[in-house]
């Protein structure tokens, strides 16, 4: 499966630098394994109506060093379950980035993104042109190209598919 | 233009004469290591068999497993995880280190900190092997790639160089140096890059202190930290080394993304306030803040120099009433040495609860705090809920500051006790 362009609305903008993604579900909920329960907990301290406001395909926006700290996987599991299909941020923390890319979750580094979008703008991430377009405002900005390995990981839908592809091409 | 130690190591393990920062290569790690943890190793072992048909790993000497969390097991389920790990290691002939201490430290003790080697783990604190000129990276779930394939894909990172000069003052420890780096350079200063620590003051820093600094590198955004190993680090690492490699060093004209100069003489004790390791502050701004708990241990701090300075501060005195002080040496080797030196007796007499090496105090499985409790800690992290209730608070600091604070039951300056 190839990586399709992302198109959706800006469901939320995290303006906090060094944002700790665990706050999305709250640390006290981090060990919840039931995905519906986890999704119910998500974003409660930011926007209690988030779950019902999001449409499948929506994206979220982050500031510099998004994912700093000791990120766990449940927050983004919850966000995916709600319908979020990707993250654009000014920059990402490496551990978080690597963890989510291995889950097959599209993310792009986009310096200047906070100035490009407002909440609920319609945007599109074009992986071929390496740019994000604000369809509401008619503006655009370059995204940093993915490394070959990260791109292959997303194309394969995550780590398992990626490794299976690698092993097939090696034989 | 010369090459960094990182570029040289990654060139060797990618079978290339030279690589430069930014190149994407396929690299064969010299060692692949992990600790057992639910949802990680148990899942990997299952995936290796079911998704990739791997019954036994090739070259088992390239792999190492550690049982250092949930030690000792508190529930049958925890022990089942360990049984699974023991079984997998036995079936695969992979070395297993259990009840020897915290794996990142034990890895150095048992010869995986080979100068010039490339090591991967899922946990980023493995970066502390960088003290010995080893390039050791935490690659999170991508560790599965190293478990199922001989090589892993990796982008050669750029390097940020930190030159240390001057001499540390009384009561200022390596821990303070690291937290100062985060404050001075920023928590994203080394994002996706390697933190290379060097400079004339390096030889004055203890190996243990350097392990503290390199082990915490991820909080500058670095994917690892590395040091050009001097005679003292080589004298420790080479006799234990499990692999014969020529140590490598950065060339004098190596290209760095950025260079910082840090004068150790100007540093004071620091404290990192919750809820993020980015929050380094002057200790003096927080003196007198009431505390309930203290933790001296972890893969970052809990080595002999940490135990020694704590014992010196607490010698002949008592921990403040109502204050709970947990002291956890980082490894068995360290615990034995601290026992022989009398530090453990001194700390116990002062009222500390001294526990055997384990990761469990660092993430709140042991010594968990309740809501509204507040700790000083030499653990790795101060995010909400790390050591128990999300409504408790963790202030990170040096072992000396933990000991002084234990005496007063409040955040205290160690310098007045030294």
Coordinates of C-alpha atoms in Angstrom, one line a residue:
Chain A
X1 CA 0.0 0.0 0.0
X2 CA 1.4 3.4 -1.0
X3 CA 1.2 6.5 1.1
X4 CA -1.7 8.6 0.1
X5 CA -1.9 12.3 0.5
X6 CA -3.5 13.3 3.8
X7 CA -6.5 15.6 3.5
X8 CA -8.6 16.8 6.4
X9 CA -9.2 19.6 8.8
X10 CA -7.0 20.9 11.5
X11 CA -8.6 19.2 14.5
X12 CA -6.4 20.8 17.1
X13 CA -3.2 22.9 17.4
X14 CA -0.8 22.1 20.3
X15 CA 1.0 25.3 20.7
X16 CA 3.1 24.1 23.7
X17 CA 6.8 23.6 22.9
X18 CA 8.3 20.3 24.0
X19 CA 4.7 18.9 24.2
X20 CA 4.4 15.7 26.2
X21 CA 1.9 13.6 24.2
X22 CA 0.9 11.6 27.3
X23 CA -1.1 14.6 28.3
X24 CA -3.5 13.9 25.5
X25 CA -5.1 11.1 27.5
X26 CA -3.7 12.1 30.9
X27 CA -1.1 10.1 32.8
X28 CA -3.7 8.5 35.0
X29 CA -5.2 6.9 31.9
X30 CA -2.1 5.8 30.2
X31 CA -2.5 2.1 31.2
X32 CA -6.0 1.8 29.8
X33 CA -6.0 -0.8 27.1
X34 CA -9.6 -0.7 25.9
X35 CA -9.5 1.5 22.9
X36 CA -12.9 3.0 23.3
X37 CA -12.3 3.9 26.9
X38 CA -8.9 5.4 25.9
X39 CA -10.6 7.4 23.1
X40 CA -13.2 8.7 25.6
X41 CA -10.3 10.0 27.9
X42 CA -8.4 11.6 25.0
X43 CA -8.3 15.4 24.9
X44 CA -10.7 15.9 27.8
X45 CA -8.5 18.6 29.4
X46 CA -8.2 20.4 26.0
X47 CA -11.6 20.1 24.3
X48 CA -14.3 17.8 25.9
X49 CA -16.2 17.7 22.6
X50 CA -13.1 16.6 20.6
X51 CA -14.2 13.1 19.9
X52 CA -17.5 14.1 18.5
X53 CA -16.1 17.1 16.6
X54 CA -13.5 15.1 14.6
X55 CA -14.2 13.7 11.2
X56 CA -12.1 10.8 9.9
X57 CA -9.1 12.2 8.0
X58 CA -8.5 15.2 10.3
X59 CA -5.0 16.1 11.4
X60 CA -3.4 17.7 14.4
X61 CA -0.7 20.3 14.6
X62 CA 2.3 20.5 17.0
X63 CA 4.9 23.1 17.9
X64 CA 8.7 22.6 18.3
X65 CA 10.0 19.3 19.7
X66 CA 6.6 17.7 19.7
X67 CA 6.6 14.4 21.7
X68 CA 9.4 15.4 24.2
X69 CA 9.7 13.5 27.5
X70 CA 8.8 9.9 27.8
X71 CA 6.1 9.3 25.2
X72 CA 3.9 6.2 25.4
X73 CA 1.9 4.7 22.6
X74 CA -1.7 4.9 24.0
X75 CA -2.3 8.6 23.3
X76 CA -1.9 8.3 19.5
X77 CA -3.7 4.9 19.5
X78 CA -6.6 6.9 20.9
X79 CA -6.2 9.7 18.4
X80 CA -6.2 7.2 15.5
X81 CA -9.3 5.5 16.8
X82 CA -11.1 8.9 16.9
X83 CA -10.1 9.5 13.3
X84 CA -6.9 11.5 13.3
X85 CA -4.7 10.5 10.4
X86 CA -1.5 12.4 10.9
X87 CA 0.5 15.0 12.7
X88 CA 2.3 18.1 11.3
X89 CA 4.7 19.8 13.7
X90 CA 7.4 22.5 13.6
X91 CA 9.7 19.7 14.7
X92 CA 9.5 16.4 16.5
X93 CA 11.3 14.7 19.4
X94 CA 13.2 11.7 18.0
X95 CA 11.9 9.0 20.3
X96 CA 8.3 10.0 19.7
X97 CA 8.8 10.3 15.9
X98 CA 10.4 6.9 15.6
X99 CA 7.8 5.2 17.7
X100 CA 4.9 6.5 15.8
X101 CA 6.4 6.1 12.3
X102 CA 7.0 2.5 13.2
X103 CA 3.2 2.3 14.0
X104 CA 2.6 3.5 10.4
X105 CA 1.3 6.8 11.6
X106 CA 2.0 9.6 9.0
X107 CA 3.8 12.6 10.4
X108 CA 5.7 15.5 8.7
X109 CA 8.1 18.1 10.0
X110 CA 7.0 21.5 8.7
X111 CA 8.8 24.6 10.0
X112 CA 6.4 27.4 10.1
X113 CA 3.2 25.3 10.3
X114 CA 1.9 27.2 13.3
X115 CA 1.7 30.3 11.1
X116 CA 0.1 28.5 8.2
X117 CA -3.0 27.1 9.8
X118 CA -5.9 27.9 12.1
X119 CA -8.1 25.4 13.8
X120 CA -10.6 23.7 11.4
X121 CA -8.8 24.9 8.3
X122 CA -8.9 22.3 5.5
X123 CA -5.4 21.1 4.7
X124 CA -3.6 18.6 2.4
X125 CA -0.2 17.0 2.8
X126 CA 1.3 16.2 -0.6
X127 CA 4.0 13.6 -0.1
X128 CA 5.2 13.9 -3.7
X129 CA 5.5 17.7 -3.8
X130 CA 6.7 17.7 -0.1
X131 CA 4.4 20.4 0.8
X132 CA 1.3 21.1 2.9
X133 CA -1.4 23.2 1.4
X134 CA -4.0 25.2 3.4
X135 CA -7.0 24.7 1.1
X136 CA -9.1 27.1 3.2
X137 CA -6.7 30.0 2.8
X138 CA -4.9 29.1 -0.4
X139 CA -1.4 29.1 1.1
X140 CA 1.3 26.4 1.3
X141 CA 4.5 25.5 3.0
X142 CA 7.3 23.0 2.4
X143 CA 7.6 19.9 4.6
X144 CA 10.9 18.2 5.2
X145 CA 11.2 15.1 3.0
X146 CA 10.9 11.8 4.8
X147 CA 14.0 9.6 4.9
X148 CA 13.9 6.6 2.6
X149 CA 13.4 4.3 5.5
X150 CA 10.7 6.3 7.2
X151 CA 8.9 6.6 3.8
X152 CA 9.1 2.9 3.2
X153 CA 7.8 2.3 6.8
X154 CA 4.8 4.5 6.1
X155 CA 4.3 3.0 2.6
X156 CA 4.1 -0.4 4.3
X157 CA 1.7 0.7 6.9
X158 CA 4.2 0.2 9.7
X159 CA 7.1 -1.8 11.0
X160 CA 5.8 -5.3 10.4
X161 CA 4.9 -4.7 6.8
X162 CA 8.1 -2.8 6.2
X163 CA 10.2 -5.7 7.6
X164 CA 8.2 -8.2 5.6
X165 CA 8.9 -6.2 2.4
X166 CA 12.6 -6.0 3.3
X167 CA 12.9 -9.7 3.8
X168 CA 11.0 -10.5 0.7
X169 CA 13.2 -8.3 -1.4
X170 CA 16.3 -9.9 0.2
X171 CA 15.3 -13.4 -0.9
Chain B
X1 CA 37.4 17.3 6.1
X2 CA 37.6 14.7 8.9
X3 CA 35.0 12.4 10.4
X4 CA 33.3 12.1 13.7
X5 CA 33.6 9.0 15.9
X6 CA 29.9 8.4 15.0
X7 CA 30.6 8.5 11.2
X8 CA 33.6 6.2 11.6
X9 CA 31.7 3.6 13.6
X10 CA 28.7 3.7 11.2
X11 CA 31.0 3.4 8.2
X12 CA 32.6 0.2 9.6
X13 CA 29.2 -1.4 10.4
X14 CA 27.8 -0.5 7.0
X15 CA 30.8 -1.9 5.1
X16 CA 31.7 1.4 3.7
X17 CA 35.0 3.3 3.6
X18 CA 33.4 6.5 4.7
X19 CA 30.0 7.8 5.5
X20 CA 28.9 11.4 6.3
X21 CA 26.1 12.8 8.3
X22 CA 22.8 12.6 6.3
X23 CA 23.7 9.4 4.4
X24 CA 21.2 6.6 4.7
X25 CA 22.9 3.3 5.4
X26 CA 22.2 -0.3 6.3
X27 CA 24.2 -1.0 9.4
X28 CA 24.9 -4.2 11.3
X29 CA 24.9 -3.6 15.0
X30 CA 27.7 -5.3 16.9
X31 CA 25.3 -6.0 19.8
X32 CA 21.5 -6.0 20.0
X33 CA 20.1 -5.7 23.5
X34 CA 16.8 -5.3 25.4
X35 CA 15.3 -5.8 28.8
X36 CA 12.1 -7.8 29.2
X37 CA 9.0 -5.7 29.6
X38 CA 5.4 -6.5 28.9
X39 CA 4.4 -5.6 25.3
X40 CA 8.0 -5.3 24.2
X41 CA 10.2 -8.4 24.4
X42 CA 7.3 -10.9 24.8
X43 CA 5.7 -9.4 21.7
X44 CA 9.0 -9.4 19.8
X45 CA 9.6 -13.0 20.5
X46 CA 6.1 -13.9 19.3
X47 CA 6.4 -11.7 16.2
X48 CA 9.8 -13.2 15.4
X49 CA 8.3 -16.7 15.3
X50 CA 4.9 -16.0 13.9
X51 CA 5.5 -13.1 11.5
X52 CA 9.0 -13.9 10.4
X53 CA 9.4 -17.6 11.0
X54 CA 12.5 -17.1 13.1
X55 CA 12.9 -20.1 15.5
X56 CA 16.5 -19.3 16.5
X57 CA 18.6 -16.2 16.0
X58 CA 21.8 -16.4 14.0
X59 CA 25.0 -15.2 15.8
X60 CA 23.4 -15.4 19.3
X61 CA 26.6 -13.7 20.8
X62 CA 25.4 -10.5 19.1
X63 CA 22.3 -10.4 21.3
X64 CA 21.9 -9.8 25.1
X65 CA 18.9 -9.7 27.3
X66 CA 18.5 -8.2 30.8
X67 CA 16.0 -8.9 33.5
X68 CA 16.1 -5.7 35.6
X69 CA 12.5 -4.5 35.7
X70 CA 10.0 -6.2 38.0
X71 CA 12.8 -7.6 40.0
X72 CA 11.9 -9.4 42.2
X73 CA 8.5 -10.3 40.6
X74 CA 5.5 -9.2 42.7
X75 CA 2.9 -11.2 40.8
X76 CA 2.7 -14.5 39.1
X77 CA 2.1 -12.6 35.8
X78 CA 5.4 -10.7 36.2
X79 CA 7.3 -14.0 36.9
X80 CA 5.7 -15.5 33.8
X81 CA 7.2 -12.8 31.7
X82 CA 10.6 -13.6 33.1
X83 CA 10.1 -17.3 32.5
X84 CA 9.4 -16.5 28.9
X85 CA 12.5 -14.5 28.6
X86 CA 14.7 -17.2 30.3
X87 CA 13.2 -19.8 27.9
X88 CA 13.8 -17.7 24.8
X89 CA 17.4 -17.0 25.8
X90 CA 18.0 -20.6 26.6
X91 CA 16.5 -21.8 23.3
X92 CA 18.4 -19.2 21.3
X93 CA 21.7 -19.5 23.3
X94 CA 21.5 -15.7 23.9
X95 CA 23.3 -14.4 27.0
X96 CA 20.8 -13.4 29.8
X97 CA 21.7 -11.1 32.7
X98 CA 19.3 -11.4 35.6
X99 CA 19.5 -9.9 39.1
X100 CA 22.9 -8.4 38.3
X101 CA 21.6 -4.8 38.3
X102 CA 20.2 -2.3 35.9
X103 CA 21.0 -3.5 32.4
X104 CA 22.4 -0.3 31.0
X105 CA 25.1 -0.3 33.7
X106 CA 25.6 -4.1 33.7
X107 CA 26.1 -4.0 29.9
X108 CA 29.3 -2.0 30.6
X109 CA 30.4 -4.3 33.5
X110 CA 30.1 -7.5 31.4
X111 CA 31.8 -6.2 28.3
X112 CA 29.3 -4.8 25.8
X113 CA 30.7 -1.3 26.1
X114 CA 33.3 -2.0 23.4
X115 CA 35.1 1.1 22.2
X116 CA 34.2 1.6 18.6
X117 CA 31.2 -0.7 18.6
X118 CA 27.6 0.0 17.5
X119 CA 24.9 -1.2 19.9
X120 CA 21.1 -0.9 19.7
X121 CA 18.4 -1.2 22.3
X122 CA 14.8 -0.1 22.4
X123 CA 15.5 2.1 25.5
X124 CA 17.4 5.3 24.9
X125 CA 19.3 5.3 28.2
X126 CA 21.7 2.8 26.6
X127 CA 23.4 5.9 25.4
X128 CA 25.6 5.7 28.5
X129 CA 27.8 3.1 26.8
X130 CA 29.0 6.2 24.9
X131 CA 31.2 6.9 27.8
X132 CA 33.5 4.2 26.5
X133 CA 33.5 5.3 22.8
X134 CA 30.6 2.9 22.0
X135 CA 27.8 4.2 19.8
X136 CA 24.7 3.0 21.5
X137 CA 21.3 4.0 20.3
X138 CA 17.8 3.5 21.6
X139 CA 15.7 2.8 18.5
X140 CA 12.3 2.0 20.2
X141 CA 10.1 -0.5 18.4
X142 CA 12.5 -0.5 15.4
X143 CA 14.6 -2.9 17.5
X144 CA 12.5 -5.5 15.9
X145 CA 14.4 -4.8 12.7
X146 CA 17.6 -5.6 14.5
X147 CA 16.1 -8.8 15.9
X148 CA 14.8 -10.1 12.6
X149 CA 17.4 -8.7 10.1
X150 CA 21.1 -8.7 10.2
X151 CA 21.2 -5.0 9.3
X152 CA 19.1 -2.0 10.2
X153 CA 18.3 1.1 8.2
X154 CA 19.8 4.2 9.8
X155 CA 20.4 7.8 8.8
X156 CA 23.9 8.8 9.8
X157 CA 23.3 11.6 12.4
X158 CA 25.0 14.9 12.6
X159 CA 26.9 15.6 15.8
X160 CA 26.8 18.4 18.3
X161 CA 30.0 18.8 20.2
X162 CA 30.2 20.0 23.8
X163 CA 33.7 21.1 25.0
X164 CA 34.0 21.0 28.8
X165 CA 36.6 23.2 30.5
X166 CA 37.3 24.2 34.1
X167 CA 36.8 22.3 37.3
X168 CA 33.7 21.3 39.1
X169 CA 33.1 23.1 42.5
X170 CA 32.4 21.4 45.8
X171 CA 29.0 19.7 45.8
X172 CA 28.5 20.1 42.1
X173 CA 28.1 16.7 40.3
X174 CA 27.9 15.3 36.8
X175 CA 24.2 15.3 37.2
X176 CA 24.3 19.1 37.6
X177 CA 26.5 19.3 34.5
X178 CA 23.9 17.4 32.4
X179 CA 20.9 19.5 33.6
X180 CA 23.0 22.6 32.9
X181 CA 23.5 21.4 29.3
X182 CA 19.7 21.1 28.9
X183 CA 19.3 24.6 30.2
X184 CA 22.1 26.1 28.3
X185 CA 21.6 24.3 25.0
X186 CA 17.9 23.6 25.2
X187 CA 15.8 20.4 25.2
X188 CA 15.8 20.2 21.4
X189 CA 19.4 21.3 20.9
X190 CA 20.6 17.9 19.7
X191 CA 17.4 16.7 18.0
X192 CA 18.1 13.6 15.9
X193 CA 21.8 14.3 16.5
X194 CA 24.6 12.8 18.5
X195 CA 25.9 14.6 21.6
X196 CA 29.7 14.3 21.6
X197 CA 31.2 15.3 24.9
X198 CA 34.8 16.3 25.0
X199 CA 37.2 19.1 26.0
X200 CA 40.1 19.5 28.4
X201 CA 37.9 18.9 31.5
X202 CA 36.8 15.5 30.3
X203 CA 39.8 13.7 31.9
X204 CA 38.8 15.2 35.3
X205 CA 35.3 13.8 35.1
X206 CA 34.9 10.4 36.6
X207 CA 33.8 7.5 34.4
X208 CA 30.7 7.3 36.5
X209 CA 30.0 10.9 36.1
X210 CA 30.3 10.6 32.4
X211 CA 27.9 7.6 32.4
X212 CA 25.4 9.9 34.1
X213 CA 25.8 12.6 31.4
X214 CA 25.8 10.3 28.4
X215 CA 22.9 8.2 29.8
X216 CA 20.6 11.2 30.0
X217 CA 21.4 12.5 26.5
X218 CA 17.9 11.9 25.2
X219 CA 16.7 15.0 27.1
X220 CA 18.7 17.2 24.8
X221 CA 16.9 15.5 21.9
X222 CA 20.0 13.5 21.1
X223 CA 19.7 10.0 19.8
X224 CA 22.8 9.1 21.7
X225 CA 25.9 10.5 23.3
X226 CA 29.5 9.5 22.7
X227 CA 32.9 10.3 24.1
X228 CA 36.3 9.8 22.5
X229 CA 37.6 7.3 25.1
X230 CA 40.7 8.4 27.1
X231 CA 43.0 6.0 28.9
X232 CA 40.8 5.7 32.0
X233 CA 37.7 4.7 30.0
X234 CA 39.8 2.3 27.9
X235 CA 41.4 0.8 31.0
X236 CA 37.9 -0.1 32.2
X237 CA 36.4 -1.2 28.9
X238 CA 39.1 -3.1 27.0
X239 CA 39.8 -5.9 29.5
X240 CA 36.1 -6.6 29.7
X241 CA 35.4 -6.2 26.0
X242 CA 33.5 -9.1 24.3
X243 CA 34.7 -8.1 20.9
X244 CA 38.1 -7.0 19.6
X245 CA 37.8 -3.7 17.8
X246 CA 40.2 -0.8 17.3
X247 CA 38.9 2.2 19.2
X248 CA 38.1 5.1 17.0
X249 CA 38.2 8.9 17.6
X250 CA 36.8 12.0 16.0
X251 CA 39.3 13.7 13.7
X252 CA 40.4 17.2 14.8
X253 CA 38.8 18.6 11.7
X254 CA 35.5 16.6 12.0
X255 CA 32.4 18.6 11.0
X256 CA 30.0 19.4 13.8
X257 CA 26.5 20.8 13.5
X258 CA 27.2 23.0 16.4
X259 CA 29.9 23.4 19.1
X260 CA 29.2 24.6 22.7
X261 CA 31.8 25.5 25.3
X262 CA 30.8 24.9 28.9
X263 CA 33.0 26.1 31.8
X264 CA 32.4 23.7 34.7
X265 CA 33.9 26.2 37.2
X266 CA 30.8 28.4 36.8
X267 CA 28.3 25.7 37.5
X268 CA 26.1 25.5 40.6
X269 CA 23.9 22.7 41.8
X270 CA 20.6 22.5 39.8
X271 CA 17.2 21.1 40.3
X272 CA 14.8 20.1 37.6
X273 CA 11.2 20.9 38.5
X274 CA 8.2 18.9 37.4
X275 CA 6.7 18.0 35.0
X276 CA 9.4 17.9 32.4
X277 CA 13.2 17.2 32.2
X278 CA 13.4 20.5 30.3
X279 CA 12.9 22.5 33.5
X280 CA 16.4 23.0 34.9
X281 CA 16.5 25.7 37.6
X282 CA 19.0 26.9 40.2
X283 CA 18.8 24.8 43.3
X284 CA 19.0 28.0 45.4
X285 CA 15.6 29.1 44.0
X286 CA 13.8 26.1 45.5
X287 CA 15.5 25.7 48.9
X288 CA 13.1 24.9 51.7
X289 CA 10.4 23.3 49.7
X290 CA 8.8 20.6 51.8
X291 CA 9.4 17.0 50.7
X292 CA 8.1 13.6 51.7
X293 CA 10.3 11.2 49.6
X294 CA 13.8 10.8 48.2
X295 CA 15.2 8.3 45.7
X296 CA 18.9 7.8 45.1
X297 CA 19.4 5.3 42.3
X298 CA 18.6 4.5 38.6
X299 CA 20.7 3.9 35.6
X300 CA 21.6 7.6 35.6
X301 CA 22.8 7.9 39.2
X302 CA 23.4 5.3 41.9
X303 CA 27.0 4.5 41.3
X304 CA 29.8 4.6 43.8
X305 CA 30.5 8.3 43.7
X306 CA 26.8 9.0 44.3
X307 CA 26.6 6.6 47.2
X308 CA 29.9 7.9 48.6
X309 CA 28.8 11.6 48.6
X310 CA 25.4 10.6 50.1
X311 CA 27.1 8.6 52.8
X312 CA 29.5 11.5 53.5
X313 CA 26.6 13.9 54.0
X314 CA 24.5 11.5 56.1
X315 CA 27.4 10.1 58.2
X316 CA 26.4 10.2 61.8
X317 CA 23.1 12.0 61.2
X318 CA 19.5 11.0 60.7
X319 CA 17.1 11.4 57.8
X320 CA 14.4 13.9 58.8
X321 CA 11.4 12.3 60.6
X322 CA 8.6 11.3 58.1
X323 CA 11.0 11.5 55.1
X324 CA 11.3 8.3 53.2
X325 CA 14.7 7.8 51.5
X326 CA 15.1 4.9 49.1
X327 CA 18.7 4.1 48.1
X328 CA 19.2 1.7 45.2
X329 CA 22.7 0.9 44.0
X330 CA 22.8 0.7 40.2
X331 CA 24.3 -2.8 40.0
X332 CA 25.4 -5.7 42.2
X333 CA 29.0 -4.9 41.4
X334 CA 28.4 -1.4 42.8
X335 CA 26.4 -2.6 45.7
X336 CA 29.2 -4.9 46.7
X337 CA 31.8 -2.2 46.4
X338 CA 29.6 0.2 48.4
X339 CA 29.1 -2.4 51.0
X340 CA 32.9 -3.0 51.4
X341 CA 33.5 0.7 51.6
X342 CA 30.9 1.0 54.4
X343 CA 28.6 3.4 52.5
X344 CA 25.6 1.1 52.7
X345 CA 26.0 0.7 56.5
X346 CA 26.3 4.5 56.9
X347 CA 23.2 5.2 54.8
X348 CA 21.2 2.5 56.6
X349 CA 22.2 3.8 60.0
X350 CA 21.1 7.3 58.9
X351 CA 17.6 5.9 58.2
X352 CA 17.7 5.2 54.5
X353 CA 16.0 2.1 53.1
X354 CA 18.6 0.4 51.0
X355 CA 17.3 -1.9 48.3
X356 CA 19.0 -4.3 45.9
X357 CA 19.6 -3.1 42.3
X358 CA 16.4 -2.9 40.2
X359 CA 14.8 -0.4 37.8
X360 CA 11.6 -0.5 39.8
X361 CA 12.0 2.6 42.0
X362 CA 12.6 4.8 38.9
X363 CA 9.2 4.2 37.4
X364 CA 7.2 3.9 40.6
X365 CA 6.6 0.1 40.7
X366 CA 8.4 0.3 44.0
X367 CA 8.4 3.1 46.5
X368 CA 5.3 4.5 44.7
X369 CA 4.1 8.0 45.8
X370 CA 0.6 8.9 46.6
X371 CA -1.2 12.1 45.6
X372 CA 0.4 15.3 47.0
X373 CA 3.7 13.6 47.9
X374 CA 6.8 15.3 46.7
X375 CA 10.2 13.7 46.0
X376 CA 13.8 14.7 45.2
X377 CA 15.1 12.0 42.9
X378 CA 18.2 11.0 40.9
X379 CA 15.9 9.0 38.6
X380 CA 15.8 9.7 34.9
X381 CA 12.5 11.5 34.6
X382 CA 10.1 13.8 36.4
X383 CA 7.0 13.5 34.2
X384 CA 3.6 13.3 36.0
X385 CA 3.0 9.8 37.4
X386 CA 6.5 8.5 36.8
X387 CA 6.9 7.5 40.5
X388 CA 3.3 6.8 41.4
X389 CA 0.3 9.1 41.5
X390 CA 0.1 11.7 38.6
X391 CA -0.7 14.1 41.4
X392 CA 2.7 13.6 43.1
X393 CA 5.8 15.7 42.2
X394 CA 9.4 14.7 41.3
X395 CA 12.3 17.1 41.5
X396 CA 15.4 15.7 39.8
X397 CA 18.8 16.5 41.2
X398 CA 22.2 15.1 42.2
X399 CA 22.8 12.4 44.8
X400 CA 24.4 15.0 47.0
X401 CA 21.2 17.2 46.9
X402 CA 19.0 14.1 47.6
X403 CA 21.1 13.4 50.7
X404 CA 21.1 16.9 52.0
X405 CA 17.4 17.2 51.4
X406 CA 16.8 13.9 53.2
X407 CA 18.4 15.5 56.3
X408 CA 16.2 18.5 56.3
X409 CA 13.0 17.0 54.8
X410 CA 13.1 20.0 52.5
X411 CA 15.1 20.8 49.4
X412 CA 18.5 21.6 50.7
X413 CA 21.9 22.7 49.4
X414 CA 24.5 19.9 49.8
X415 CA 27.4 22.4 49.8
X416 CA 26.9 23.3 53.5
X417 CA 27.3 19.6 54.5
X418 CA 30.6 19.0 52.6

